[in-house]
PDB file of C-alpha atoms in Angstrom:
ATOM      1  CA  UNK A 151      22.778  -7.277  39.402  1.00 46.00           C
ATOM      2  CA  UNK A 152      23.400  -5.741  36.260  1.00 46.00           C
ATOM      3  CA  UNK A 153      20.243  -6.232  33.239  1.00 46.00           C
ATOM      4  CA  UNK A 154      21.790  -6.557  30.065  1.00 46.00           C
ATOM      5  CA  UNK A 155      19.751  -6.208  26.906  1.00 48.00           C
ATOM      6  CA  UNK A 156      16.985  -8.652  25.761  1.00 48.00           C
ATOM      7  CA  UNK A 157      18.420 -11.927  24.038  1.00 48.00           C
ATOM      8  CA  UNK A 158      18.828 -11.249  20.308  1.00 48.00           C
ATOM      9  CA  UNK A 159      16.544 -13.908  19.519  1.00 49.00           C
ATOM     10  CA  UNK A 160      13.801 -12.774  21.657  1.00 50.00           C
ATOM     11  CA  UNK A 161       9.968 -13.103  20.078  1.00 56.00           C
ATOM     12  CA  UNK A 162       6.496 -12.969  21.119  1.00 67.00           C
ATOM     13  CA  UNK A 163       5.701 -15.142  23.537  1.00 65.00           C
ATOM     14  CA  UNK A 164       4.162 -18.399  22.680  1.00 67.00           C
ATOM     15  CA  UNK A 165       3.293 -21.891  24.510  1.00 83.00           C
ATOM     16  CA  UNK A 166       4.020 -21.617  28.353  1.00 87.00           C
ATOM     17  CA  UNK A 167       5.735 -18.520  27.914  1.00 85.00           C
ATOM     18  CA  UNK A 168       2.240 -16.986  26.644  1.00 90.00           C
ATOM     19  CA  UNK A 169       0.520 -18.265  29.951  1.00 93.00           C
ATOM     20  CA  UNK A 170       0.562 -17.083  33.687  1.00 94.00           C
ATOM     21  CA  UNK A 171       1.564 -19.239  36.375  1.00 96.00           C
ATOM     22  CA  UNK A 172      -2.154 -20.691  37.341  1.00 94.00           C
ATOM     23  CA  UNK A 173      -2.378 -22.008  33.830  1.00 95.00           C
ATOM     24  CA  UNK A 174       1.864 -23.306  33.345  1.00 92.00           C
ATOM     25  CA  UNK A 175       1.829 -24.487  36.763  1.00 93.00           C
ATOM     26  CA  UNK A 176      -0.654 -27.386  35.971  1.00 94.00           C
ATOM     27  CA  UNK A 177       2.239 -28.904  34.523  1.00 91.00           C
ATOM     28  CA  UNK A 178       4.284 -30.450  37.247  1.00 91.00           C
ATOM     29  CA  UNK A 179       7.504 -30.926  36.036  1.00 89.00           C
ATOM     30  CA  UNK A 180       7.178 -27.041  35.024  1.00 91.00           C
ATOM     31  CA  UNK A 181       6.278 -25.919  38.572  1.00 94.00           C
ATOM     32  CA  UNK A 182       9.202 -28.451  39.863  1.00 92.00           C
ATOM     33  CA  UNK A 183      11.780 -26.402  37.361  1.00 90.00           C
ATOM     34  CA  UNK A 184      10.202 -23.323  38.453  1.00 94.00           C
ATOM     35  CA  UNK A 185      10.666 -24.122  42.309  1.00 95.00           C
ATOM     36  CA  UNK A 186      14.532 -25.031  41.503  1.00 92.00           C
ATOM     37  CA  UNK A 187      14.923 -21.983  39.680  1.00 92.00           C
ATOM     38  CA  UNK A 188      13.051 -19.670  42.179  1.00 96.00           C
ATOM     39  CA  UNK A 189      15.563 -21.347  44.970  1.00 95.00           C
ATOM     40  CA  UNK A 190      18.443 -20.991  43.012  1.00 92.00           C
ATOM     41  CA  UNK A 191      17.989 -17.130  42.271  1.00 94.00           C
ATOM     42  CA  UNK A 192      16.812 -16.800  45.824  1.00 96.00           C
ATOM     43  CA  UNK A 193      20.073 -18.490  47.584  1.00 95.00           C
ATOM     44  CA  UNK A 194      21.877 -16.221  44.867  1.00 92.00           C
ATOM     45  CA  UNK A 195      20.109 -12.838  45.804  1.00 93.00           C
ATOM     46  CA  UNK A 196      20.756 -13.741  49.572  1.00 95.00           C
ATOM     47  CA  UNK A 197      24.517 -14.647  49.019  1.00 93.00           C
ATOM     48  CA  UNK A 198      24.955 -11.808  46.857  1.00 88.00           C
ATOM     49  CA  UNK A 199      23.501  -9.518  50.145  1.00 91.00           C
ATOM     50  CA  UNK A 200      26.046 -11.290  52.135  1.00 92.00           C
ATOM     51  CA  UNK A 201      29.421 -10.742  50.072  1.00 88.00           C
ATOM     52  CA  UNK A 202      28.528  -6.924  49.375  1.00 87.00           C
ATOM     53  CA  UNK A 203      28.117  -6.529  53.095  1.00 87.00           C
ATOM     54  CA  UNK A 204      31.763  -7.872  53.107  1.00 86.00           C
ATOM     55  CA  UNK A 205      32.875  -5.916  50.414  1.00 84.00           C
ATOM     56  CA  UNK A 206      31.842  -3.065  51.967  1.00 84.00           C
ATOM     57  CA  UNK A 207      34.596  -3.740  55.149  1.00 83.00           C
ATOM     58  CA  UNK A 208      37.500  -3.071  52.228  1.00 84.00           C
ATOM     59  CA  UNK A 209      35.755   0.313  50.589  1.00 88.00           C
ATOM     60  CA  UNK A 210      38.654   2.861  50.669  1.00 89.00           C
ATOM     61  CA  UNK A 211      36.227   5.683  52.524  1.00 91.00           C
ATOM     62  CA  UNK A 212      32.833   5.979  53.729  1.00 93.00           C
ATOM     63  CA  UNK A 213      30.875   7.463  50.567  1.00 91.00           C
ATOM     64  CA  UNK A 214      32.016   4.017  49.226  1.00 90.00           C
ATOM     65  CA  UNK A 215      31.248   1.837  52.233  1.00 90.00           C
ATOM     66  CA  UNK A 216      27.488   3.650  52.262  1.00 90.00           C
ATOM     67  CA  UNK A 217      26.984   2.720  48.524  1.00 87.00           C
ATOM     68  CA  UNK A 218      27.901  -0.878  48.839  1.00 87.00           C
ATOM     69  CA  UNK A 219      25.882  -0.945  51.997  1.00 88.00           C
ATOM     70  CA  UNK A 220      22.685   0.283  50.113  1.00 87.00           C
ATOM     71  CA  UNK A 221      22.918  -2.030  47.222  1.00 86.00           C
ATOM     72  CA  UNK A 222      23.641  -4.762  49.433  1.00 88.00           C
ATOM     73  CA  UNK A 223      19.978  -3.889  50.758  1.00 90.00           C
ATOM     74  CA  UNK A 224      18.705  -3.633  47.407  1.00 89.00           C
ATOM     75  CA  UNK A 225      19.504  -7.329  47.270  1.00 90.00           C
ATOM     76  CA  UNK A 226      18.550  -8.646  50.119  1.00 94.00           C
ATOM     77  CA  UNK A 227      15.284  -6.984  49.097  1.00 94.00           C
ATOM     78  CA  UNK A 228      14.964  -9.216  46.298  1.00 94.00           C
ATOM     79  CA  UNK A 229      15.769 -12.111  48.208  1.00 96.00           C
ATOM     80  CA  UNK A 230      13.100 -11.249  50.077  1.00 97.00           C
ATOM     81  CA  UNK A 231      10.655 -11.294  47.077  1.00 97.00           C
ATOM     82  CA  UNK A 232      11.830 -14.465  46.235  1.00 97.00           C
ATOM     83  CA  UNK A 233      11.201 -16.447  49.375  1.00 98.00           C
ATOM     84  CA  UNK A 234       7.885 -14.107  49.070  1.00 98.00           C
ATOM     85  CA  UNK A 235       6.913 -16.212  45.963  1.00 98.00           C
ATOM     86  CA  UNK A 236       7.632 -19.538  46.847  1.00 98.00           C
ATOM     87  CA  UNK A 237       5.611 -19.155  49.821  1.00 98.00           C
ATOM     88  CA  UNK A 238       3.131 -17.976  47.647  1.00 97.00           C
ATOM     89  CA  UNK A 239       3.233 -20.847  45.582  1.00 97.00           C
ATOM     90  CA  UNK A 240       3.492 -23.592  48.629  1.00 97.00           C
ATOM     91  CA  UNK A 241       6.866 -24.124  47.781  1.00 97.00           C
ATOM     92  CA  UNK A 242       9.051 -23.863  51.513  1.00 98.00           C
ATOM     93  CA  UNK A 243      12.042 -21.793  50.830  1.00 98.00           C
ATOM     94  CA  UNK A 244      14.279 -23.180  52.251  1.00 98.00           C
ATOM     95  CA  UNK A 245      14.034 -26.258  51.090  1.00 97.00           C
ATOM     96  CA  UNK A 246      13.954 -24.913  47.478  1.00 96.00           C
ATOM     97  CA  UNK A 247      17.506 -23.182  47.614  1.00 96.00           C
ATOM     98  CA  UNK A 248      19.028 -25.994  49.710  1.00 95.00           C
ATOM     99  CA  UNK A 249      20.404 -27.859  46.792  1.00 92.00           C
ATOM    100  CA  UNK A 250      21.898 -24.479  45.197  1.00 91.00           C
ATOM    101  CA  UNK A 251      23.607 -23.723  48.623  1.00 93.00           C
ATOM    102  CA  UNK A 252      27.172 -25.579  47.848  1.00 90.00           C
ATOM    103  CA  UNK A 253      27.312 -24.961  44.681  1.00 88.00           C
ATOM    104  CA  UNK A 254      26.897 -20.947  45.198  1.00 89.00           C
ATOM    105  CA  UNK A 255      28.921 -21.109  48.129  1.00 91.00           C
ATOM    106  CA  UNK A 256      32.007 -22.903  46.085  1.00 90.00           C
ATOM    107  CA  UNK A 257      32.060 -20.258  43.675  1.00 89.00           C
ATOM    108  CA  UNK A 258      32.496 -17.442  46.126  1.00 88.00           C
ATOM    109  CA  UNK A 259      35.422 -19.597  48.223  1.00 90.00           C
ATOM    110  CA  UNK A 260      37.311 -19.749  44.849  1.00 90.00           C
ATOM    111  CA  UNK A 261      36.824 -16.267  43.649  1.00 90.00           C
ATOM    112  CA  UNK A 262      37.305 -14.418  46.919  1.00 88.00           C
ATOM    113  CA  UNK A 263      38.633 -11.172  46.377  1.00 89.00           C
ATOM    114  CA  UNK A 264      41.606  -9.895  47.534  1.00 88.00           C
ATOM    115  CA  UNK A 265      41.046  -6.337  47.509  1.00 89.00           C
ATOM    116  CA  UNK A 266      38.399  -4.153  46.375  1.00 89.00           C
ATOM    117  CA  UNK A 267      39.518  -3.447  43.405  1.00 92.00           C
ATOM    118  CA  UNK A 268      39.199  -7.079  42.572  1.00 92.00           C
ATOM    119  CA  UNK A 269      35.281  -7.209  44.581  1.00 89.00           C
ATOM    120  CA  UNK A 270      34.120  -4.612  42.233  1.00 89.00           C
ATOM    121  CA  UNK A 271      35.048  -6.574  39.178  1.00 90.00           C
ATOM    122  CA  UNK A 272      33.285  -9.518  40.716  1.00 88.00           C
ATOM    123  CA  UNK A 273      30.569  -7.907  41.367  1.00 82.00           C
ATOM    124  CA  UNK A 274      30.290  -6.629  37.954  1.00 85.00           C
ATOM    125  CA  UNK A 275      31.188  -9.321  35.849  1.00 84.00           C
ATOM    126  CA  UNK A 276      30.158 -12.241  37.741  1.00 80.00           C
ATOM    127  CA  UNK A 277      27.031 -10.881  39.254  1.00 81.00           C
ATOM    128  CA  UNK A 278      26.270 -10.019  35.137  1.00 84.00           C
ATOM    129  CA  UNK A 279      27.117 -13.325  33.902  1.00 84.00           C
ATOM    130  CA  UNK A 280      24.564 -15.154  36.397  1.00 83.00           C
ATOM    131  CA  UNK A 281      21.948 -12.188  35.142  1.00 87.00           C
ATOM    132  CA  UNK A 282      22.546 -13.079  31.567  1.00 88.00           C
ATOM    133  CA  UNK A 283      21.803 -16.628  31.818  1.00 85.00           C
ATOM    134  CA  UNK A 284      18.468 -16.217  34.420  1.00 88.00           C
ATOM    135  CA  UNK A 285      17.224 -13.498  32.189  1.00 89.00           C
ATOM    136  CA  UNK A 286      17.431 -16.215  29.254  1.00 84.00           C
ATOM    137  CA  UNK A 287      15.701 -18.548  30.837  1.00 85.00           C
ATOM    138  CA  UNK A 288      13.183 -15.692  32.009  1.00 88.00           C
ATOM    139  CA  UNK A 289      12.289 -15.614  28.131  1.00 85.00           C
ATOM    140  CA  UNK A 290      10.779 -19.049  28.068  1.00 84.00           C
ATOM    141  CA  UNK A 291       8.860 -18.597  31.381  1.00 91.00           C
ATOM    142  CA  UNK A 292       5.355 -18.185  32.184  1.00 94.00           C
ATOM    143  CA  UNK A 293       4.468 -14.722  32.376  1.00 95.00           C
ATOM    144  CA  UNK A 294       4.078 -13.976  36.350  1.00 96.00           C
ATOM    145  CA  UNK A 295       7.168 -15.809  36.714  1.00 96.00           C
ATOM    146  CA  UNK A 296       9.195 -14.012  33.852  1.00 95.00           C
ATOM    147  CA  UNK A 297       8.105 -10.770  35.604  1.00 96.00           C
ATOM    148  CA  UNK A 298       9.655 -11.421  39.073  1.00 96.00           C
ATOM    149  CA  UNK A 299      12.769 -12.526  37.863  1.00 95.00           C
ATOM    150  CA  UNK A 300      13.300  -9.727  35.723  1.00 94.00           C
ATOM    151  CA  UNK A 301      12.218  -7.367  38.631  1.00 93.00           C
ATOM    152  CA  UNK A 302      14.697  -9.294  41.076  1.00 93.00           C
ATOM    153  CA  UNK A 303      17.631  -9.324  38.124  1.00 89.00           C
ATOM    154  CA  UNK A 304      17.146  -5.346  37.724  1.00 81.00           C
ATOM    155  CA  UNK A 305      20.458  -3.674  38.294  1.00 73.00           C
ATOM    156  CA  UNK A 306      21.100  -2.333  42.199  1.00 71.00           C
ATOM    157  CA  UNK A 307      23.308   0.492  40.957  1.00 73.00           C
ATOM    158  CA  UNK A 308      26.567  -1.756  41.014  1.00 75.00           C
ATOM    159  CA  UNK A 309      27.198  -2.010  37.297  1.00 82.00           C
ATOM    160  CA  UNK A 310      28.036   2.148  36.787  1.00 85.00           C
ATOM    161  CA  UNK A 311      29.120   2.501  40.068  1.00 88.00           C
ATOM    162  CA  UNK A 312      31.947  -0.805  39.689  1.00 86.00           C
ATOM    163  CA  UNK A 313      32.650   0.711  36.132  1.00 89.00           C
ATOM    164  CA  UNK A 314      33.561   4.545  37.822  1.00 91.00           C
ATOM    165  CA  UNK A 315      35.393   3.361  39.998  1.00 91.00           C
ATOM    166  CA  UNK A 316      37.456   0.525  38.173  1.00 91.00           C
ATOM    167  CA  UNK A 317      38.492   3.024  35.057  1.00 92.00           C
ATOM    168  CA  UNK A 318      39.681   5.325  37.569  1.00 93.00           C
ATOM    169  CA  UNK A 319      42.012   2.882  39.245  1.00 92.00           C
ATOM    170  CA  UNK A 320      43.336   1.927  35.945  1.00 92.00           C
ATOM    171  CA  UNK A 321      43.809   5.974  34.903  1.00 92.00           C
ATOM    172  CA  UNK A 322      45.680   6.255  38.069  1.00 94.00           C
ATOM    173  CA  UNK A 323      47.600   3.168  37.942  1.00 93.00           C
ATOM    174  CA  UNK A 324      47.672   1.661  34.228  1.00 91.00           C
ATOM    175  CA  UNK A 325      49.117  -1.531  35.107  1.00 91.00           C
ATOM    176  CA  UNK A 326      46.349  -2.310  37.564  1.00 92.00           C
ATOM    177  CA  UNK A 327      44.199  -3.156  34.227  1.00 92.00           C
ATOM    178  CA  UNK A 328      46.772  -6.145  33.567  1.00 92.00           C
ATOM    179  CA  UNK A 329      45.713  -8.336  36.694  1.00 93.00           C
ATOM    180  CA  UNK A 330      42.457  -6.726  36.783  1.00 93.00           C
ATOM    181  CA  UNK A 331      41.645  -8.182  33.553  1.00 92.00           C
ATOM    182  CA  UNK A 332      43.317 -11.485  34.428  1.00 92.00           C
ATOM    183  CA  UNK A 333      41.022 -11.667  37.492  1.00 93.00           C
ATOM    184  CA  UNK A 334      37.787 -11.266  35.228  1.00 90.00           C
ATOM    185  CA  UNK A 335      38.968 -14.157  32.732  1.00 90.00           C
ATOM    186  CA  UNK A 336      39.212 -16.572  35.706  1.00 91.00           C
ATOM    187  CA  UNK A 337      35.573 -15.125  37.035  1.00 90.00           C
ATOM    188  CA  UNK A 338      34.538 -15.762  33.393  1.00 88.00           C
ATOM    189  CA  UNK A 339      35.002 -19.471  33.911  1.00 87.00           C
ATOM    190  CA  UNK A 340      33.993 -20.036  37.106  1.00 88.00           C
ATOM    191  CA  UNK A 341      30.795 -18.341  36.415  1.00 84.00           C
ATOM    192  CA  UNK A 342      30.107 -19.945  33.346  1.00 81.00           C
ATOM    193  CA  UNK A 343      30.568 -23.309  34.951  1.00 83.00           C
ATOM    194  CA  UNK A 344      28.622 -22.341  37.793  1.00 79.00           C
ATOM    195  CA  UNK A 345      25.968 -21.883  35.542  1.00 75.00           C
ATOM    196  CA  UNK A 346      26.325 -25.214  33.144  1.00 75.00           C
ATOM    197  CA  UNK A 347      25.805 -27.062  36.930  1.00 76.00           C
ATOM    198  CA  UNK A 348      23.078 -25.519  37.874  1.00 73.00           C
ATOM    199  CA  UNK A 349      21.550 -26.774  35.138  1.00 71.00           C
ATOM    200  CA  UNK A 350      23.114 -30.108  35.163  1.00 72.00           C
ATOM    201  CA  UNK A 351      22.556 -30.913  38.627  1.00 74.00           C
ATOM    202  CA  UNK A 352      18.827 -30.140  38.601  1.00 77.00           C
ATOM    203  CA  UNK A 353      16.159 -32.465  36.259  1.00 76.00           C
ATOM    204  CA  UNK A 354      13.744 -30.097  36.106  1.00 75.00           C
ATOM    205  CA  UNK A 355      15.846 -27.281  35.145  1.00 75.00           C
ATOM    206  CA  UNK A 356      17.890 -29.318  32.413  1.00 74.00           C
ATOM    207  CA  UNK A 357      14.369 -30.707  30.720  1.00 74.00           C
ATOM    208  CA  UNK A 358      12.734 -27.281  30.812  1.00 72.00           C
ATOM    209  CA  UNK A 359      16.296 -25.715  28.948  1.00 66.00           C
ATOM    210  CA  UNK A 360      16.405 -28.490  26.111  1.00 62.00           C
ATOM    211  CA  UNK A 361      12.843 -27.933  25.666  1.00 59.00           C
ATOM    212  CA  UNK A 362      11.263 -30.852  27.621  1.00 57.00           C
ATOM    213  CA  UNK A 363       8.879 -28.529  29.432  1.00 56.00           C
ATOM    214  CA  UNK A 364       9.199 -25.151  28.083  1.00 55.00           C
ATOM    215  CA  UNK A 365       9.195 -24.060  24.620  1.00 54.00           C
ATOM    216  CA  UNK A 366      11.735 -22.512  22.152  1.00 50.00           C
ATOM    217  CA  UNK A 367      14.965 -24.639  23.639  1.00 56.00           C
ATOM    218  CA  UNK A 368      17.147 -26.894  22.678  1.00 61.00           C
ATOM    219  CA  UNK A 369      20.631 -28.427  23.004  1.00 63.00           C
ATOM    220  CA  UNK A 370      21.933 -26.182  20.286  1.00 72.00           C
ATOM    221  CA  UNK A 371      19.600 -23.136  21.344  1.00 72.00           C
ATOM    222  CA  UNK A 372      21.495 -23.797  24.898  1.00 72.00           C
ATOM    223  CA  UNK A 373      25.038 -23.557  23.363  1.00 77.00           C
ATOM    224  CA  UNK A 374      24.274 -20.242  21.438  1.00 81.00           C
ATOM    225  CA  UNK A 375      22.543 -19.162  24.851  1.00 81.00           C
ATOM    226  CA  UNK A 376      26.171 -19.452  26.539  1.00 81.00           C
ATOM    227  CA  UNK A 377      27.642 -17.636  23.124  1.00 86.00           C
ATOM    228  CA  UNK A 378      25.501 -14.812  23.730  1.00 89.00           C
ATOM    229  CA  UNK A 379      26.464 -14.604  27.597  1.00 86.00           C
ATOM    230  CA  UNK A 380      30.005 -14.804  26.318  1.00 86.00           C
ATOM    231  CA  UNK A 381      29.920 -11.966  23.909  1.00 89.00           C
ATOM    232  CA  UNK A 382      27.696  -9.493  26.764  1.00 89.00           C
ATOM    233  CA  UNK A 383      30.475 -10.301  28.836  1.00 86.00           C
ATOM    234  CA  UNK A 384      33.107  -9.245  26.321  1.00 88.00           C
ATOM    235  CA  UNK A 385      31.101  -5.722  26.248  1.00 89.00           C
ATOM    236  CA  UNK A 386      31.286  -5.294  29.568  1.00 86.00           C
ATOM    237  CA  UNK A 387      35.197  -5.887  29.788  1.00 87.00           C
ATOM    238  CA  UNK A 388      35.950  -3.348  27.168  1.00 87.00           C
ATOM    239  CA  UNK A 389      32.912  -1.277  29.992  1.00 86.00           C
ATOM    240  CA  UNK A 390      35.694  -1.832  32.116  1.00 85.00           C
ATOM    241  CA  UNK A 391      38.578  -0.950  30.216  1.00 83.00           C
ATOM    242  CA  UNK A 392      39.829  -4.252  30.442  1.00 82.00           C
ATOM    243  CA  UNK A 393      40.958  -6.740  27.704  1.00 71.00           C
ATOM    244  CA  UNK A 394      38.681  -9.670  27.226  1.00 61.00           C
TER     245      UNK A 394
END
């Protein structure tokens, strides 16, 4: 996964996000909203492993197929530090990403790729996209917690590599950029809902956003969060050399 700069409103830490997890966790609607969103990053991280293993099958040669094969790795390594933590914490993992599983799952059915062309774009922009919005979230966090995610949301090497490779296609071939950035829009939107249920579909995670749990959100806070996600992804189009 791609990590895109710190949130513009970013400040020093304060309430839970100035604590570590012994301390936040006392609080157990926080650990519950931590749990969900361990499981839901987790179930991410593991599909995420699993579609650039696919991917790989439609690289055009083998220097490609190798690089998608190693960052696939890299995320299946976070995965791994993931289900690490929720052991850690007694939470099961399974259990934890179970309710994530359909929703994840959905979103790859309906944004399959058809070539891979189109799987580096996902990669890239939808793969950011779900970044942007854990990596806000990170912000209000306690501070073991904020640290993992941020480790596990650190960029695998896809984001240069999908950007090489896509501007090249569209050098060679200018009216691939046309569907290619007709393709991103629709990953846009399915992303970006993705997101809005995962926090909809989820108590804990909804309180802790509109500043039930954590500190520093609120319903308003939550629609400039999604304005900011926009706009990164709006960078990373023109990244592209694609039209947003």
């Amino acid at each position: 996964m791609e990590t895109p700069d710190t949130p513009e409103n970013a400040t020093e830490p304060t309430g839970i996000a100035a604590q570590d997890w012994a301390t936040a966790s006392a609080d157990p609607r926080y650990r519950a909203a931590v749990v969900d969103l361990l499981g839901a990053l987790a179930y991410g991280e593991l599909a995420a492993f699993e579609r650039l293993a696919e991917d790989a099958a439609l690289a055009p040669g083998l220097d490609d197929k190798a690089a998608l094969a190693k960052m696939a790795a890299a995320e299946f390594q976070h995965f791994q530090r993931l289900r690490d933590r929720l052991e850690a914490i007694d939470a099961p993992p399974t259990p934890a990403m179970e309710p994530f599983a359909a929703g994840v799952d959905e979103f790859h059915r309906l944004t399959a790729p058809s070539d891979w062309l189109e799987g580096l774009v996902k990669a890239y922009v939808g793969d950011s996209i779900a970044s942007d919005f854990y990596r806000e979230v990170a912000a209000r966090l306690d501070s073991d917690t904020r640290a993992l995610v941020l480790a596990v949301l650190d960029d695998t090497g896809h984001a240069s590599f999908a950007v090489e490779k896509v501007r090249a296609a569209i050098e060679a071939e200018p009216r691939v950029g046309g569907r290619l950035a007709l393709w991103a829009r629709r990953l846009m939107g399915e992303a970006l809902s993705q997101a809005q249920r995962v926090v909809a579909d989820r108590d804990a995670l909804s309180t802790m956003l509109v500043g039930g749990v954590a500190d520093g959100f609120d319903l308003a806070e939550v629609g400039k969060m999604f304005s900011r996600i926009t706009e990164a992804h709006t960078k990373r189009m023109a990244a592209l050399g694609l039209a947003a």
